[in-house]
Amino acid sequence: MTRPRLFDEATVLGDAMNAFRRAGFAGISIKDLSDATGLTSGSIYNAFGDKEGLYRAAFGHYIDAVIRHRIETYIGEASDLDGLEQLFLSLLLPAPESGDLGCLLTNAAVEFGAQPSVASEGLAEGFAVLEAAIRQVVERQIGGGQVDLHVVRLLLLYQGILVLIRAGRDVSACPAVIRSEFEQLRKLLP
Amino acid sequence: MTRPRLFDEATVLGDAMNAFRRAGFAGISIKDLSDATGLTSGSIYNAFGDKEGLYRAAFGHYIDAVIRHRIETYIGEASDLDGLEQLFLSLLLPAPESGDLGCLLTNAAVEFGAQPSVASEGLAEGFAVLEAAIRQVVERQIGGGQVDLHVVRLLLLYQGILVLIRAGRDVSACPAVIRSEFEQLRKLLP
DNA sequence: CTCATTCTAGAATGATCATTTTACATTGGG
DNA sequence: CCCAATGTAAAATGATCATTCTAGAATGAG
């Protein structure tokens, strides 16, 4: 019945995702997205409904392929502070979170803000996934009444790093900031 | 010779600035800007050349009227850690840096990234002003070989706060994070 | 007062936008 | 092998975009 796509959905979503990361939603046209994905505009509309549908699909793909993947890579099941620290340090590796792409979660948060928008669902899910991963490690490793404080502190650090990378600022001091942040947390280990 | 503007330039730039803060550059049209400022599109083009000219002027206005003003208010001449801490805490006050506006510096950094753009000059100046203000206090009060580290740490915190506010996330734990950050710095006071 | 100058207003223009339509290609079931 | 279903392609459409044009209003110098 349902015949398979003639295009590879993961590849197309990856291309669209990176295009949106580079230019945002308002800053890119269907023609640009057509060039980026190799699909004609007709195929895009057939497959995703409209530009918003493609954005939603690309955002979902980003949460799975980038955020969840990163969390599984660095935290996985044996979650400890070292893994979380490595996750933060990995943000500073040249690719693929480099400045000319940017984090779609951060970019969407800034582009759309808190008002209801095409990004609302993705933002809610993305922040929930990220915060849950951080909280899981902090709660298990440190616990206590200050868990919320540590989680927010790390979330602030995470978003701050992505903004500075995106802006092309000098981030050579960031690894030292991350290390000192986690050193501080390790002092609280039971 | 040069006759005065019939409109109040500061008011118009303030309105345009807030419109850009809400919607970004790509996300707003000349018609929207015309509605926001009360100027017709003809007057906008006459006064500012084009949409990019108005954006540049609004960005410059933001740097002066918001960033420099905030720095002068909280740091001024008698710069100490308490003043800098108050500056950070002031970001969390409901108005005027509230989420539905956002910080034009952060928003522009995320929208345009590091590539040359209409925002490049404003971004360079805005980050320079902000970083210099932080560095001045840290250097004078604490000094030592870790100044860069402290400056970047505070810059990360600053940008992280603005992203979370913009995203409408729960920032109720942020004041405690700021206080603990500055408590840590005060331990380094000579 | 008057005129050259500068500003403003609003309609006009061509480009680009998202989207739809139309025609065609590809596919697997009968 | 053929056909109904679905995917793709590319041109067409109307809306909206940034920008310009044209006409008229406000201003200060002489």
CSV table of C-alpha atoms (C1' of nucleotides) in Angstrom, one decimal:
chain,number,residue,atom,x,y,z
A,1,MET,CA,0.0,0.0,0.0
A,2,THR,CA,2.2,2.7,1.3
A,3,ARG,CA,5.2,2.8,-1.1
A,4,PRO,CA,8.5,3.8,0.2
A,5,ARG,CA,9.9,7.3,-0.3
A,6,LEU,CA,12.0,7.7,-3.4
A,7,PHE,CA,14.2,10.0,-1.3
A,8,ASP,CA,16.0,9.1,1.9
A,9,GLU,CA,14.0,10.8,4.6
A,10,ALA,CA,16.8,10.9,7.2
A,11,THR,CA,19.1,12.6,4.6
A,12,VAL,CA,16.5,15.1,3.6
A,13,LEU,CA,15.7,16.0,7.2
A,14,GLY,CA,19.4,16.2,8.0
A,15,ASP,CA,19.9,18.7,5.2
A,16,ALA,CA,16.8,20.7,6.1
A,17,MET,CA,17.8,20.7,9.7
A,18,ASN,CA,21.2,22.1,8.9
A,19,ALA,CA,19.7,24.7,6.6
A,20,PHE,CA,17.3,25.8,9.4
A,21,ARG,CA,20.2,25.9,11.9
A,22,ARG,CA,22.2,28.2,9.6
A,23,ALA,CA,19.4,30.6,8.6
A,24,GLY,CA,16.5,30.2,11.0
A,25,PHE,CA,12.9,29.7,9.9
A,26,ALA,CA,12.2,33.3,8.7
A,27,GLY,CA,15.6,33.6,7.1
A,28,ILE,CA,15.2,30.8,4.6
A,29,SER,CA,12.9,30.2,1.7
A,30,ILE,CA,11.4,27.1,0.2
A,31,LYS,CA,13.7,27.6,-2.8
A,32,ASP,CA,16.7,27.6,-0.4
A,33,LEU,CA,15.3,24.5,1.3
A,34,SER,CA,14.8,22.9,-2.1
A,35,ASP,CA,18.4,23.6,-3.0
A,36,ALA,CA,19.6,22.3,0.3
A,37,THR,CA,17.7,19.1,0.3
A,38,GLY,CA,17.7,18.3,-3.4
A,39,LEU,CA,13.9,18.0,-3.4
A,40,THR,CA,11.8,20.2,-5.6
A,41,SER,CA,9.3,22.5,-3.8
A,42,GLY,CA,6.5,20.2,-5.0
A,43,SER,CA,8.0,17.2,-3.3
A,44,ILE,CA,8.5,19.2,-0.1
A,45,TYR,CA,4.9,20.2,0.0
A,46,ASN,CA,3.8,16.7,-0.9
A,47,ALA,CA,5.9,15.1,1.8
A,48,PHE,CA,5.7,17.7,4.6
A,49,GLY,CA,2.6,19.8,3.9
A,50,ASP,CA,4.2,23.2,4.1
A,51,LYS,CA,7.3,25.1,5.3
A,52,GLU,CA,6.1,24.8,8.9
A,53,GLY,CA,5.7,21.0,8.5
A,54,LEU,CA,9.2,20.7,7.3
A,55,TYR,CA,10.5,22.8,10.1
A,56,ARG,CA,8.7,20.7,12.7
A,57,ALA,CA,10.0,17.5,11.1
A,58,ALA,CA,13.5,18.9,11.0
A,59,PHE,CA,13.3,20.1,14.6
A,60,GLY,CA,12.2,16.6,15.7
A,61,HIS,CA,15.0,15.1,13.7
A,62,TYR,CA,17.4,17.5,15.5
A,63,ILE,CA,16.2,16.5,18.9
A,64,ASP,CA,16.7,12.8,18.1
A,65,ALA,CA,19.7,12.8,15.9
A,66,VAL,CA,21.7,15.5,17.7
A,67,ILE,CA,20.4,16.1,21.3
A,68,ARG,CA,19.4,12.6,22.2
A,69,HIS,CA,22.3,11.1,20.4
A,70,ARG,CA,24.7,13.4,22.3
A,71,ILE,CA,23.1,12.4,25.6
A,72,GLU,CA,23.3,8.7,24.8
A,73,THR,CA,26.9,9.1,23.7
A,74,TYR,CA,28.2,10.9,26.7
A,75,ILE,CA,25.8,9.9,29.5
A,76,GLY,CA,24.2,6.7,28.4
A,77,GLU,CA,23.2,4.4,31.2
A,78,ALA,CA,26.3,4.7,33.5
A,79,SER,CA,25.6,8.4,34.1
A,80,ASP,CA,28.2,10.2,36.1
A,81,LEU,CA,29.6,13.7,36.3
A,82,ASP,CA,32.6,12.8,34.1
A,83,GLY,CA,30.2,11.9,31.2
A,84,LEU,CA,28.2,15.0,31.7
A,85,GLU,CA,31.4,17.0,31.6
A,86,GLN,CA,32.5,15.3,28.4
A,87,LEU,CA,29.1,16.2,26.9
A,88,PHE,CA,29.7,19.9,27.7
A,89,LEU,CA,33.2,19.8,26.4
A,90,SER,CA,32.0,18.1,23.2
A,91,LEU,CA,30.0,21.3,22.4
A,92,LEU,CA,33.3,23.0,21.7
A,93,LEU,CA,34.5,20.5,19.2
A,94,PRO,CA,34.7,22.2,15.7
A,95,ALA,CA,32.0,20.1,14.1
A,96,PRO,CA,29.1,19.5,13.9
A,97,GLU,CA,27.8,22.1,16.5
A,98,SER,CA,30.1,24.7,15.0
A,99,GLY,CA,29.0,28.3,14.8
A,100,ASP,CA,27.9,28.4,11.2
A,101,LEU,CA,25.2,25.9,12.1
A,102,GLY,CA,24.3,26.6,15.7
A,103,CYS,CA,22.1,24.6,18.0
A,104,LEU,CA,18.5,24.4,16.6
A,105,LEU,CA,17.1,24.4,20.1
A,106,THR,CA,19.0,27.6,21.1
A,107,ASN,CA,18.3,29.2,17.8
A,108,ALA,CA,14.6,28.5,17.9
A,109,ALA,CA,14.3,29.7,21.5
A,110,VAL,CA,15.8,33.0,20.4
A,111,GLU,CA,14.0,33.3,17.1
A,112,PHE,CA,10.5,32.4,18.4
A,113,GLY,CA,10.6,33.2,22.1
A,114,ALA,CA,7.9,31.9,24.4
A,115,GLN,CA,4.9,32.8,22.2
A,116,PRO,CA,3.1,29.9,20.6
A,117,SER,CA,4.8,29.2,17.3
A,118,VAL,CA,5.8,26.5,14.9
A,119,ALA,CA,8.7,25.8,17.3
A,120,SER,CA,6.7,25.5,20.5
A,121,GLU,CA,6.5,21.7,20.6
A,122,GLY,CA,10.1,21.2,19.6
A,123,LEU,CA,11.3,23.8,22.2
A,124,ALA,CA,9.3,22.1,25.0
A,125,GLU,CA,10.5,18.7,24.1
A,126,GLY,CA,14.1,19.7,23.4
A,127,PHE,CA,14.5,21.6,26.7
A,128,ALA,CA,12.7,18.7,28.6
A,129,VAL,CA,15.1,16.1,27.1
A,130,LEU,CA,18.2,18.2,27.9
A,131,GLU,CA,17.1,19.2,31.4
A,132,ALA,CA,16.1,15.6,32.2
A,133,ALA,CA,19.4,14.3,31.2
A,134,ILE,CA,21.3,16.9,33.3
A,135,ARG,CA,18.9,16.4,36.2
A,136,GLN,CA,19.3,12.6,36.1
A,137,VAL,CA,23.0,12.8,36.6
A,138,VAL,CA,23.0,15.5,39.2
A,139,GLU,CA,20.2,13.9,41.2
A,140,ARG,CA,21.9,10.4,41.2
A,141,GLN,CA,25.4,11.7,41.8
A,142,ILE,CA,24.9,14.6,44.2
A,143,GLY,CA,21.2,14.8,45.2
A,144,GLY,CA,20.3,17.0,48.1
A,145,GLY,CA,18.1,20.1,48.1
A,146,GLN,CA,20.2,22.0,45.6
A,147,VAL,CA,19.5,19.8,42.6
A,148,ASP,CA,17.4,22.5,40.9
A,149,LEU,CA,20.1,25.0,41.4
A,150,HIS,CA,22.8,22.8,39.8
A,151,VAL,CA,20.5,21.9,36.9
A,152,VAL,CA,19.8,25.5,36.1
A,153,ARG,CA,23.4,26.5,36.5
A,154,LEU,CA,24.4,23.8,33.9
A,155,LEU,CA,21.6,24.7,31.6
A,156,LEU,CA,22.7,28.3,31.7
A,157,LEU,CA,26.2,27.3,30.9
A,158,TYR,CA,25.0,25.1,28.1
A,159,GLN,CA,23.0,27.9,26.4
A,160,GLY,CA,25.7,30.4,27.0
A,161,ILE,CA,28.3,28.3,25.3
A,162,LEU,CA,26.1,27.8,22.3
A,163,VAL,CA,25.5,31.6,22.0
A,164,LEU,CA,29.2,32.4,22.2
A,165,ILE,CA,30.1,29.7,19.6
A,166,ARG,CA,27.3,30.9,17.3
A,167,ALA,CA,28.6,34.5,17.6
A,168,GLY,CA,32.1,33.4,16.7
A,169,ARG,CA,33.5,34.7,19.9
A,170,ASP,CA,36.7,33.4,21.4
A,171,VAL,CA,35.7,30.3,23.3
A,172,SER,CA,39.2,29.1,24.1
A,173,ALA,CA,38.6,29.7,27.8
A,174,CYS,CA,35.4,27.7,27.8
A,175,PRO,CA,36.9,24.3,28.5
A,176,ALA,CA,38.5,25.7,31.7
A,177,VAL,CA,35.2,27.2,32.7
A,178,ILE,CA,33.5,23.8,32.2
A,179,ARG,CA,36.2,22.0,34.1
A,180,SER,CA,36.1,24.4,37.1
A,181,GLU,CA,32.3,24.1,37.1
A,182,PHE,CA,32.4,20.3,37.3
A,183,GLU,CA,35.3,20.4,39.8
A,184,GLN,CA,33.0,22.5,42.0
A,185,LEU,CA,30.2,19.9,41.6
A,186,ARG,CA,32.6,17.0,42.4
A,187,LYS,CA,33.3,18.6,45.8
A,188,LEU,CA,29.7,18.0,46.6
A,189,LEU,CA,29.9,14.2,45.9
A,190,PRO,CA,29.0,12.2,48.9
B,1,MET,CA,20.6,74.3,6.7
B,2,THR,CA,19.9,70.9,8.1
B,3,ARG,CA,16.4,71.1,9.4
B,4,PRO,CA,15.3,69.1,12.4
B,5,ARG,CA,13.4,65.8,12.0
B,6,LEU,CA,9.7,66.1,12.3
B,7,PHE,CA,9.7,62.9,14.2
B,8,ASP,CA,11.6,62.2,17.4
B,9,GLU,CA,14.5,60.1,16.4
B,10,ALA,CA,15.0,58.5,19.8
B,11,THR,CA,11.4,57.4,20.0
B,12,VAL,CA,11.4,56.0,16.5
B,13,LEU,CA,14.6,54.1,17.1
B,14,GLY,CA,13.3,52.8,20.4
B,15,ASP,CA,10.2,51.5,18.7
B,16,ALA,CA,12.1,50.0,15.8
B,17,MET,CA,14.6,48.5,18.3
B,18,ASN,CA,11.8,46.8,20.3
B,19,ALA,CA,10.2,45.5,17.0
B,20,PHE,CA,13.5,44.0,16.0
B,21,ARG,CA,14.0,42.5,19.4
B,22,ARG,CA,10.6,40.8,19.2
B,23,ALA,CA,10.8,39.5,15.7
B,24,GLY,CA,14.4,39.6,14.5
B,25,PHE,CA,15.6,41.1,11.2
B,26,ALA,CA,14.3,38.5,8.8
B,27,GLY,CA,11.1,38.1,10.8
B,28,ILE,CA,9.8,41.6,10.4
B,29,SER,CA,8.7,43.6,7.3
B,30,ILE,CA,8.9,47.3,6.5
B,31,LYS,CA,5.2,47.4,6.9
B,32,ASP,CA,5.5,46.0,10.4
B,33,LEU,CA,8.2,48.5,11.2
B,34,SER,CA,6.1,51.3,9.7
B,35,ASP,CA,3.3,50.3,12.1
B,36,ALA,CA,5.6,50.0,15.0
B,37,THR,CA,7.3,53.4,14.5
B,38,GLY,CA,4.4,55.4,13.2
B,39,LEU,CA,6.5,56.4,10.2
B,40,THR,CA,5.4,55.5,6.6
B,41,SER,CA,7.7,53.4,4.6
B,42,GLY,CA,8.7,56.4,2.5
B,43,SER,CA,9.9,58.2,5.6
B,44,ILE,CA,11.8,55.2,6.8
B,45,TYR,CA,13.7,55.0,3.5
B,46,ASN,CA,14.3,58.7,3.5
B,47,ALA,CA,15.7,58.7,7.0
B,48,PHE,CA,17.6,55.4,7.2
B,49,GLY,CA,18.2,54.4,3.6
B,50,ASP,CA,16.8,50.9,3.8
B,51,LYS,CA,15.8,48.1,6.2
B,52,GLU,CA,19.4,47.4,7.0
B,53,GLY,CA,20.1,51.0,7.7
B,54,LEU,CA,17.2,51.1,10.2
B,55,TYR,CA,18.4,47.9,11.8
B,56,ARG,CA,21.9,49.3,12.2
B,57,ALA,CA,20.6,52.4,13.7
B,58,ALA,CA,18.3,50.5,16.0
B,59,PHE,CA,21.2,48.2,17.1
B,60,GLY,CA,23.4,51.2,17.8
B,61,HIS,CA,20.5,52.7,19.9
B,62,TYR,CA,20.2,49.4,21.8
B,63,ILE,CA,23.9,49.4,22.6
B,64,ASP,CA,23.7,52.9,23.9
B,65,ALA,CA,20.2,53.0,25.5
B,66,VAL,CA,20.1,49.6,27.0
B,67,ILE,CA,23.6,48.0,27.3
B,68,ARG,CA,25.7,51.1,28.1
B,69,HIS,CA,22.9,52.5,30.2
B,70,ARG,CA,22.7,49.3,32.2
B,71,ILE,CA,26.4,49.3,32.7
B,72,GLU,CA,26.4,52.9,33.9
B,73,THR,CA,23.5,52.2,36.2
B,74,TYR,CA,25.0,49.2,38.0
B,75,ILE,CA,28.7,49.6,37.6
B,76,GLY,CA,29.4,53.3,37.0
B,77,GLU,CA,32.7,54.6,38.2
B,78,ALA,CA,32.8,52.9,41.6
B,79,SER,CA,32.9,49.4,40.1
B,80,ASP,CA,32.8,46.5,42.4
B,81,LEU,CA,31.5,43.0,42.5
B,82,ASP,CA,28.2,44.0,44.2
B,83,GLY,CA,27.4,46.3,41.3
B,84,LEU,CA,28.1,43.7,38.7
B,85,GLU,CA,26.0,41.2,40.6
B,86,GLN,CA,23.1,43.7,40.7
B,87,LEU,CA,23.5,44.1,36.9
B,88,PHE,CA,23.1,40.4,36.4
B,89,LEU,CA,20.2,40.2,38.8
B,90,SER,CA,18.6,43.1,36.9
B,91,LEU,CA,18.3,41.0,33.8
B,92,LEU,CA,15.7,39.0,35.6
B,93,LEU,CA,13.4,41.9,36.4
B,94,PRO,CA,10.2,41.6,34.4
B,95,ALA,CA,10.7,44.6,32.2
B,96,PRO,CA,12.3,45.7,29.9
B,97,GLU,CA,14.5,42.8,29.1
B,98,SER,CA,11.6,40.4,29.4
B,99,GLY,CA,11.2,37.4,27.1
B,100,ASP,CA,8.9,38.8,24.5
B,101,LEU,CA,11.5,41.4,23.7
B,102,GLY,CA,14.8,39.7,24.3
B,103,CYS,CA,18.3,41.1,24.2
B,104,LEU,CA,19.1,42.4,20.7
B,105,LEU,CA,22.7,41.5,21.2
B,106,THR,CA,21.9,37.8,22.0
B,107,ASN,CA,19.2,37.7,19.4
B,108,ALA,CA,21.4,39.1,16.6
B,109,ALA,CA,24.3,36.8,17.6
B,110,VAL,CA,22.0,33.8,17.1
B,111,GLU,CA,20.2,35.1,14.0
B,112,PHE,CA,23.3,36.1,12.1
B,113,GLY,CA,26.1,34.1,13.6
B,114,ALA,CA,29.7,35.0,12.9
B,115,GLN,CA,29.3,35.5,9.1
B,116,PRO,CA,29.6,39.1,7.9
B,117,SER,CA,26.1,40.6,8.0
B,118,VAL,CA,24.1,43.7,8.8
B,119,ALA,CA,24.7,42.9,12.5
B,120,SER,CA,28.4,42.4,12.4
B,121,GLU,CA,29.3,45.9,13.6
B,122,GLY,CA,26.7,46.0,16.3
B,123,LEU,CA,27.7,42.5,17.5
B,124,ALA,CA,31.4,43.4,17.7
B,125,GLU,CA,30.7,46.7,19.6
B,126,GLY,CA,28.0,45.2,21.9
B,127,PHE,CA,30.2,42.3,22.9
B,128,ALA,CA,33.2,44.5,23.3
B,129,VAL,CA,31.3,46.9,25.6
B,130,LEU,CA,29.8,44.1,27.7
B,131,GLU,CA,33.0,42.2,28.0
B,132,ALA,CA,35.0,45.4,28.8
B,133,ALA,CA,32.6,46.3,31.6
B,134,ILE,CA,32.9,42.8,33.1
B,135,ARG,CA,36.6,42.7,32.7
B,136,GLN,CA,37.1,46.1,34.3
B,137,VAL,CA,35.4,45.0,37.5
B,138,VAL,CA,37.0,41.6,37.6
B,139,GLU,CA,40.5,43.0,36.9
B,140,ARG,CA,40.3,45.8,39.4
B,141,GLN,CA,38.7,43.7,42.2
B,142,ILE,CA,40.3,40.3,41.8
B,143,GLY,CA,43.0,40.5,39.2
B,144,GLY,CA,45.5,37.6,38.9
B,145,GLY,CA,46.0,35.2,36.1
B,146,GLN,CA,42.5,34.0,35.9
B,147,VAL,CA,40.8,37.2,34.8
B,148,ASP,CA,40.0,35.8,31.4
B,149,LEU,CA,38.4,32.7,32.9
B,150,HIS,CA,36.2,34.8,35.2
B,151,VAL,CA,35.2,37.1,32.4
B,152,VAL,CA,34.2,34.3,30.1
B,153,ARG,CA,32.4,32.5,32.9
B,154,LEU,CA,30.3,35.6,33.5
B,155,LEU,CA,29.7,36.2,29.8
B,156,LEU,CA,28.4,32.7,29.5
B,157,LEU,CA,26.1,33.2,32.4
B,158,TYR,CA,24.9,36.5,30.9
B,159,GLN,CA,24.0,34.9,27.6
B,160,GLY,CA,22.6,31.8,29.2
B,161,ILE,CA,20.2,33.9,31.3
B,162,LEU,CA,19.0,35.8,28.2
B,163,VAL,CA,18.3,32.6,26.3
B,164,LEU,CA,16.3,31.0,29.1
B,165,ILE,CA,14.3,34.2,29.6
B,166,ARG,CA,13.7,34.5,25.9
B,167,ALA,CA,12.6,30.9,25.8
B,168,GLY,CA,10.1,31.5,28.6
B,169,ARG,CA,11.7,28.9,30.8
B,170,ASP,CA,11.5,28.9,34.5
B,171,VAL,CA,14.2,31.3,35.7
B,172,SER,CA,13.2,31.4,39.4
B,173,ALA,CA,16.4,29.6,40.3
B,174,CYS,CA,18.6,32.1,38.4
B,175,PRO,CA,19.0,34.6,41.2
B,176,ALA,CA,20.4,31.9,43.4
B,177,VAL,CA,22.8,30.8,40.6
B,178,ILE,CA,24.0,34.4,40.2
B,179,ARG,CA,24.5,34.8,44.0
B,180,SER,CA,26.5,31.7,44.3
B,181,GLU,CA,28.6,32.7,41.3
B,182,PHE,CA,29.5,36.0,42.9
B,183,GLU,CA,30.0,34.4,46.3
B,184,GLN,CA,32.6,32.2,44.7
B,185,LEU,CA,34.2,35.3,43.1
B,186,ARG,CA,34.2,37.2,46.4
B,187,LYS,CA,36.2,34.4,48.0
B,188,LEU,CA,39.0,35.4,45.6
B,189,LEU,CA,39.0,39.0,46.8
B,190,PRO,CA,42.4,40.0,48.1
C,1,DC,C1',6.4,86.9,2.3
C,2,DT,C1',8.5,83.7,-0.8
C,3,DC,C1',11.1,80.3,-2.5
C,4,DA,C1',14.4,76.6,-2.5
C,5,DT,C1',15.0,72.7,0.3
C,6,DT,C1',14.0,68.9,2.9
C,7,DC,C1',10.7,65.9,4.8
C,8,DT,C1',6.5,63.0,4.5
C,9,DA,C1',2.8,60.3,2.5
C,10,DG,C1',0.9,56.9,-0.1
C,11,DA,C1',0.5,54.7,-4.4
C,12,DA,C1',3.2,52.1,-7.8
C,13,DT,C1',6.8,48.6,-9.1
C,14,DG,C1',9.2,44.6,-9.7
C,15,DA,C1',11.2,40.8,-7.1
C,16,DT,C1',10.5,37.1,-4.2
C,17,DC,C1',7.7,34.5,-1.3
C,18,DA,C1',4.7,30.3,0.0
C,19,DT,C1',1.7,27.5,-2.0
C,20,DT,C1',-1.2,25.1,-5.6
C,21,DT,C1',-2.0,23.0,-9.9
C,22,DT,C1',-1.0,20.2,-13.7
C,23,DA,C1',1.3,16.8,-16.0
C,24,DC,C1',4.4,13.0,-15.7
C,25,DA,C1',7.2,9.1,-13.6
C,26,DT,C1',7.6,5.3,-10.6
C,27,DT,C1',5.9,1.5,-8.1
C,28,DG,C1',3.8,-2.9,-6.6
C,29,DG,C1',-0.6,-5.7,-6.7
C,30,DG,C1',-3.7,-8.4,-9.5
D,1,DC,C1',1.7,-7.1,-18.0
D,2,DC,C1',-1.3,-3.4,-16.7
D,3,DC,C1',-3.4,-0.2,-13.7
D,4,DA,C1',-4.5,2.3,-9.7
D,5,DA,C1',-2.0,4.7,-6.3
D,6,DT,C1',1.5,7.6,-4.9
D,7,DG,C1',5.7,10.4,-5.7
D,8,DT,C1',8.0,13.9,-8.4
D,9,DA,C1',8.6,17.9,-11.4
D,10,DA,C1',8.1,22.3,-13.0
D,11,DA,C1',5.2,25.9,-14.3
D,12,DA,C1',1.5,29.0,-12.6
D,13,DT,C1',-0.7,31.9,-8.9
D,14,DG,C1',-1.7,35.3,-5.7
D,15,DA,C1',0.3,37.4,-1.7
D,16,DT,C1',3.7,39.9,0.4
D,17,DC,C1',8.2,41.7,0.2
D,18,DA,C1',11.7,45.7,-0.1
D,19,DT,C1',12.2,49.6,-2.5
D,20,DT,C1',11.2,53.7,-5.6
D,21,DC,C1',8.4,57.3,-7.4
D,22,DT,C1',5.5,61.2,-7.4
D,23,DA,C1',3.1,64.6,-5.3
D,24,DG,C1',2.4,67.6,-1.6
D,25,DA,C1',3.5,69.6,3.2
D,26,DA,C1',6.6,71.8,6.4
D,27,DT,C1',10.6,74.7,7.2
D,28,DG,C1',14.0,78.4,7.5
D,29,DA,C1',16.9,81.8,4.7
D,30,DG,C1',16.8,86.0,2.3
